[in-house]
Coordinates of C-alpha atoms and ligand atoms in Angstrom, one line a residue:
X669 CA -0.1 0.0 -0.2
X670 CA 1.1 3.4 -0.5
X671 CA -0.5 7.2 -0.8
X672 CA -1.9 7.0 2.8
X673 CA -3.8 3.6 2.3
X674 CA -4.8 4.3 -1.1
X675 CA -3.7 1.6 -3.6
X676 CA -1.8 2.5 -6.4
X677 CA -0.3 1.2 -9.6
X678 CA 3.2 -0.1 -8.9
X679 CA 6.1 -1.8 -11.0
X680 CA 8.6 -3.9 -10.4
X681 CA 11.4 -4.8 -12.9
X682 CA 13.3 -8.3 -12.3
X683 CA 16.6 -7.9 -11.3
X684 CA 17.9 -10.4 -14.0
X685 CA 15.8 -8.5 -17.0
X686 CA 18.1 -7.7 -20.0
X687 CA 21.5 -8.8 -21.6
X688 CA 23.1 -11.7 -20.2
X689 CA 27.1 -12.0 -20.0
X690 CA 27.4 -14.0 -23.5
X691 CA 25.2 -11.3 -25.5
X692 CA 26.9 -8.3 -23.8
X693 CA 30.1 -10.0 -24.8
X694 CA 29.0 -10.8 -28.5
X695 CA 27.7 -7.3 -28.7
X696 CA 30.9 -5.7 -27.6
X697 CA 33.1 -7.8 -29.7
X698 CA 30.6 -6.6 -32.7
X699 CA 31.4 -3.2 -31.7
X700 CA 35.1 -3.3 -31.4
X701 CA 35.7 -5.2 -34.3
X702 CA 33.7 -2.8 -36.5
X703 CA 33.8 -2.6 -39.6
X704 CA 32.9 -6.3 -39.6
X705 CA 30.5 -8.9 -40.4
X706 CA 28.3 -11.5 -38.7
X707 CA 26.5 -14.6 -39.9
X708 CA 22.9 -13.3 -39.2
X709 CA 22.2 -10.6 -36.9
X710 CA 24.3 -10.6 -33.7
X711 CA 21.6 -10.6 -31.5
X712 CA 17.6 -10.8 -32.5
X713 CA 16.8 -7.0 -31.6
X714 CA 16.0 -4.7 -34.5
X715 CA 17.2 -1.5 -32.3
X716 CA 20.8 -2.8 -31.6
X717 CA 21.1 -4.2 -35.0
X718 CA 20.4 -1.0 -36.2
X719 CA 23.0 0.7 -34.0
X720 CA 25.8 -1.9 -35.0
X721 CA 25.0 -1.5 -38.7
X722 CA 25.4 2.4 -38.1
X723 CA 28.9 1.4 -37.1
X724 CA 29.5 -0.8 -40.0
X725 CA 28.7 -4.1 -38.5
X726 CA 26.5 -5.9 -41.3
X727 CA 25.0 -9.3 -41.2
X728 CA 25.6 -12.0 -44.1
X729 CA 23.7 -15.1 -44.5
X730 CA 27.0 -17.3 -45.5
X731 CA 30.6 -16.9 -45.3
X732 CA 30.8 -16.6 -49.0
X733 CA 28.8 -13.6 -48.9
X734 CA 31.4 -12.0 -46.4
X735 CA 33.6 -9.9 -48.8
X736 CA 37.3 -11.8 -48.9
X737 CA 39.7 -10.4 -46.4
X738 CA 37.0 -8.6 -44.2
X739 CA 36.7 -8.9 -40.4
X740 CA 34.1 -11.5 -39.3
X741 CA 32.3 -12.2 -35.8
X742 CA 31.1 -15.1 -34.7
X743 CA 27.8 -14.2 -32.4
X744 CA 26.8 -15.8 -29.1
X745 CA 25.0 -18.7 -30.8
X746 CA 28.0 -20.1 -32.1
X747 CA 28.6 -22.0 -35.4
X748 CA 29.2 -25.6 -36.6
X749 CA 32.8 -26.7 -37.5
X750 CA 32.4 -26.6 -41.5
X751 CA 30.9 -22.8 -41.4
X752 CA 33.6 -21.8 -39.0
X753 CA 36.4 -23.1 -41.3
X754 CA 34.7 -21.6 -44.2
X755 CA 34.5 -18.1 -42.2
X756 CA 38.2 -18.7 -41.6
X757 CA 39.0 -19.3 -45.2
X758 CA 37.2 -16.3 -46.6
X759 CA 37.5 -13.5 -43.9
X760 CA 40.7 -11.6 -43.3
X761 CA 40.4 -12.1 -39.4
X762 CA 37.6 -14.0 -37.6
X763 CA 36.8 -12.9 -33.8
X764 CA 35.0 -15.8 -32.0
X765 CA 32.4 -14.4 -29.5
X766 CA 30.6 -17.8 -29.0
X767 CA 29.0 -18.0 -25.8
X768 CA 31.3 -20.1 -23.3
X769 CA 28.2 -22.0 -22.4
X770 CA 27.7 -22.9 -26.3
X771 CA 31.3 -23.7 -27.0
X772 CA 31.0 -26.3 -23.9
X773 CA 28.2 -28.0 -25.9
X774 CA 30.2 -28.0 -29.0
X775 CA 33.1 -29.8 -27.2
X776 CA 30.2 -32.4 -25.8
X777 CA 29.4 -32.7 -29.5
X778 CA 32.7 -33.6 -30.3
X779 CA 33.2 -36.3 -27.8
X780 CA 29.9 -37.6 -29.0
X781 CA 31.6 -38.1 -32.3
X782 CA 34.9 -39.6 -30.8
X783 CA 32.6 -42.1 -29.1
X784 CA 30.5 -42.9 -32.0
X785 CA 27.5 -42.0 -30.6
X786 CA 24.4 -39.9 -32.1
X787 CA 24.1 -36.8 -30.6
X788 CA 20.4 -35.7 -29.5
X789 CA 19.8 -31.8 -29.4
X790 CA 16.6 -30.9 -27.2
X791 CA 15.7 -27.5 -28.8
X792 CA 14.3 -25.8 -31.9
X793 CA 15.7 -27.5 -35.2
X794 CA 16.1 -24.2 -37.3
X795 CA 17.6 -22.3 -34.3
X796 CA 21.1 -20.9 -35.3
X797 CA 22.4 -22.4 -31.8
X798 CA 21.2 -25.7 -32.3
X799 CA 22.3 -26.0 -35.9
X800 CA 25.6 -25.0 -34.8
X801 CA 26.1 -27.6 -32.0
X802 CA 25.1 -30.4 -34.6
X803 CA 27.8 -29.1 -36.9
X804 CA 30.5 -30.4 -34.1
X805 CA 29.5 -34.1 -34.8
X806 CA 29.7 -36.0 -38.3
X807 CA 27.8 -38.8 -36.5
X808 CA 23.9 -38.9 -36.7
X809 CA 22.3 -36.0 -34.8
X810 CA 18.8 -34.9 -34.1
X811 CA 16.9 -31.9 -32.9
X812 CA 13.8 -32.7 -30.8
X813 CA 11.7 -29.5 -29.6
X814 CA 8.8 -31.6 -27.8
X815 CA 7.6 -35.0 -26.6
X816 CA 6.1 -36.1 -29.7
X817 CA 9.5 -35.3 -31.9
X818 CA 11.4 -37.4 -29.3
X819 CA 8.9 -40.3 -29.6
X820 CA 9.4 -40.3 -33.4
X821 CA 13.3 -40.8 -32.9
X822 CA 14.4 -44.1 -34.1
X823 CA 14.9 -46.6 -31.5
X824 CA 18.8 -46.4 -30.7
X825 CA 21.0 -48.3 -27.9
X826 CA 22.8 -45.2 -27.0
X827 CA 23.0 -41.6 -27.6
X828 CA 24.3 -38.4 -25.9
X829 CA 21.5 -35.7 -25.0
X830 CA 22.2 -32.0 -24.7
X831 CA 19.8 -29.1 -24.8
X832 CA 19.6 -25.8 -26.3
X833 CA 21.1 -23.2 -23.7
X834 CA 17.6 -21.1 -23.8
X835 CA 15.3 -24.4 -23.3
X836 CA 12.8 -24.3 -20.6
X837 CA 13.9 -26.7 -17.5
X838 CA 10.8 -28.4 -16.9
X839 CA 10.2 -29.4 -20.6
X840 CA 13.6 -30.5 -20.9
X841 CA 12.9 -33.2 -18.3
X842 CA 9.7 -34.4 -19.9
X843 CA 11.4 -34.3 -23.4
X844 CA 13.9 -36.6 -22.0
X845 CA 11.6 -38.9 -20.5
X846 CA 10.6 -39.5 -24.1
X847 CA 13.7 -39.8 -25.4
X848 CA 14.7 -42.6 -22.8
X849 CA 11.6 -44.5 -24.5
X850 CA 13.2 -44.2 -27.6
X851 CA 17.0 -44.9 -26.3
X852 CA 18.1 -47.7 -24.2
X853 CA 21.1 -45.8 -22.7
X854 CA 20.7 -42.0 -22.9
X855 CA 23.6 -40.0 -21.4
X856 CA 21.6 -36.8 -20.4
X857 CA 24.0 -33.4 -19.9
X858 CA 21.9 -30.6 -18.5
X859 CA 23.4 -28.0 -20.6
X860 CA 20.7 -25.2 -20.3
X861 CA 22.7 -22.0 -19.0
X862 CA 22.4 -21.0 -15.5
X863 CA 21.8 -17.3 -16.6
X864 CA 18.7 -18.4 -18.7
X865 CA 17.3 -20.7 -15.8
X866 CA 17.9 -18.0 -13.2
X867 CA 16.1 -15.4 -15.5
X868 CA 12.9 -18.0 -16.0
X869 CA 12.7 -18.6 -12.1
X870 CA 13.0 -15.2 -11.3
X871 CA 10.2 -14.0 -13.9
X872 CA 7.9 -16.8 -12.9
X873 CA 8.2 -15.8 -9.1
X874 CA 7.6 -12.0 -10.0
X875 CA 4.5 -13.2 -12.5
X876 CA 3.0 -15.1 -9.4
X877 CA 2.7 -12.1 -7.3
X878 CA 1.9 -9.6 -10.4
X879 CA -1.5 -8.6 -12.0
X880 CA 0.0 -7.6 -15.0
X881 CA 3.4 -8.9 -16.4
X882 CA 5.5 -7.0 -19.3
X883 CA 7.9 -9.3 -21.3
X884 CA 10.1 -7.3 -23.3
X885 CA 11.9 -8.7 -26.2
X886 CA 12.8 -8.8 -30.0
X887 CA 9.8 -10.7 -31.8
X888 CA 12.4 -13.1 -33.5
X889 CA 14.0 -13.7 -29.9
X890 CA 13.5 -17.4 -28.9
X891 CA 14.6 -16.6 -25.1
X892 CA 12.1 -13.9 -24.9
X893 CA 9.4 -15.9 -26.4
X894 CA 9.9 -18.7 -23.9
X895 CA 9.9 -16.3 -21.0
X896 CA 6.6 -14.7 -22.4
X897 CA 5.4 -18.4 -22.4
X898 CA 6.3 -19.2 -18.8
X899 CA 4.9 -15.8 -17.3
X900 CA 1.9 -16.2 -19.4
X901 CA 1.2 -19.5 -17.7
X902 CA 0.7 -17.8 -14.2
X903 CA -0.1 -14.6 -15.1
X904 CA -2.9 -14.4 -17.8
X905 CA -2.6 -10.5 -18.1
X906 CA 0.9 -10.7 -19.7
X907 CA 2.0 -8.8 -22.7
X908 CA 4.9 -9.3 -25.0
X909 CA 6.3 -5.9 -26.3
X910 CA 9.2 -4.9 -28.5
X911 CA 9.4 -1.6 -26.7
X912 CA 7.6 1.1 -24.7
X913 CA 5.6 2.5 -27.5
X914 CA 3.6 -0.7 -27.6
X915 CA 2.3 -0.3 -24.0
X916 CA -1.4 0.5 -24.0
X917 CA -2.9 2.3 -20.8
X918 CA -6.1 0.2 -21.2
X919 CA -4.1 -2.8 -19.9
X920 CA -3.5 -1.6 -16.1
X921 CA -6.2 -1.0 -13.5
X922 CA -5.5 1.6 -10.7
X923 CA -4.4 -1.1 -8.1
X924 CA -2.5 -3.5 -10.2
X925 CA 1.3 -4.9 -9.6
X926 CA 3.2 -4.7 -12.8
X927 CA 6.1 -6.7 -13.4
X928 CA 8.7 -6.1 -16.2
X929 CA 11.1 -8.7 -17.1
X930 CA 13.3 -8.9 -20.5
X931 CA 14.9 -11.4 -22.8
X932 CA 18.5 -11.8 -22.7
X933 CA 18.9 -9.6 -25.9
X934 CA 17.1 -6.9 -24.7
X935 CA 19.2 -3.8 -24.3
X936 CA 19.0 -1.7 -21.0
X937 CA 18.1 1.5 -22.9
X938 CA 14.9 -0.4 -24.1
X939 CA 13.9 -1.5 -20.4
X940 CA 14.7 2.0 -19.2
X941 CA 12.2 3.3 -21.7
X942 CA 9.6 0.9 -20.6
X943 CA 10.1 1.8 -16.8
X944 CA 9.8 5.6 -17.7
X945 CA 6.5 4.9 -19.8
X946 CA 5.1 3.0 -16.6
X947 CA 6.5 5.9 -14.4
X948 CA 4.4 8.1 -16.5
X949 CA 1.1 5.8 -16.3
X950 CA 1.8 5.7 -12.7
X951 CA 1.6 9.1 -12.3
X952 CA -1.7 9.6 -14.5
Ligands
F3S1172 FE1 25.4 -17.6 -23.2 FE2 23.6 -18.1 -21.5 FE3 23.3 -15.7 -22.7 S1 24.3 -19.4 -23.1 S2 24.5 -16.1 -24.7 S3 24.8 -16.6 -21.1 S4 21.6 -17.2 -22.5

């Protein structure tokens, strides 16, 4: 309660909202490498991508699309072995900003290859991180995003199982249960990154006490979408926004507690603008 017993609109921002250390590191690497090329946008945030483009950091679809001898930056998602060697042949200099949590999974994929084990990645098949991980083994590999996909796997004796770093922890467990029905000896490595896990847990706790949740993130950002999915389950009045301009006054009632969280690719300035907009609405 505030204002002499009159309940008013209040806003709480999650402590872990915004850039994780891997994304911050990749954005800084791209900034200091400018002019340079990245394979795909450095992060899924149009504002940051536009700022980097103004500095001369451009995105290319393939290593061959990069001008010969130019500087290249590998973003935090990482790339597969073949893509990395094509990049090294093409570019004059390669700055590898693969997040260390992702690089650790590349090592596991290589381990699976050395042991002759199939690799199963629990994650979105078309996500660049998942494609990159699978690119570090020449043995059979699979991507499964849910139980149905896991149940459709061929029957296997043994396999190494890892997950996309931003996968939802509880869902990983249920997908692994389905994998175990298809693989007699599944070696499961829990590779969800701690920054993602902590952010998701904090967002859910906040959503449990909030009347309205705002999840700030790029529409293409997989981790932001997963965050929205999680908070939406406990707080039905949740909204996914890319920036402060999308906020509508009609979403709030006078006594609401509003929680704000943001994906790992959301810059601090966007979160600050959302907080400032909420401040204006509180005053009204
Ligand atoms: Fe790395 Fe985790 Fe961020 S894997 S890029 S610290 S979400």
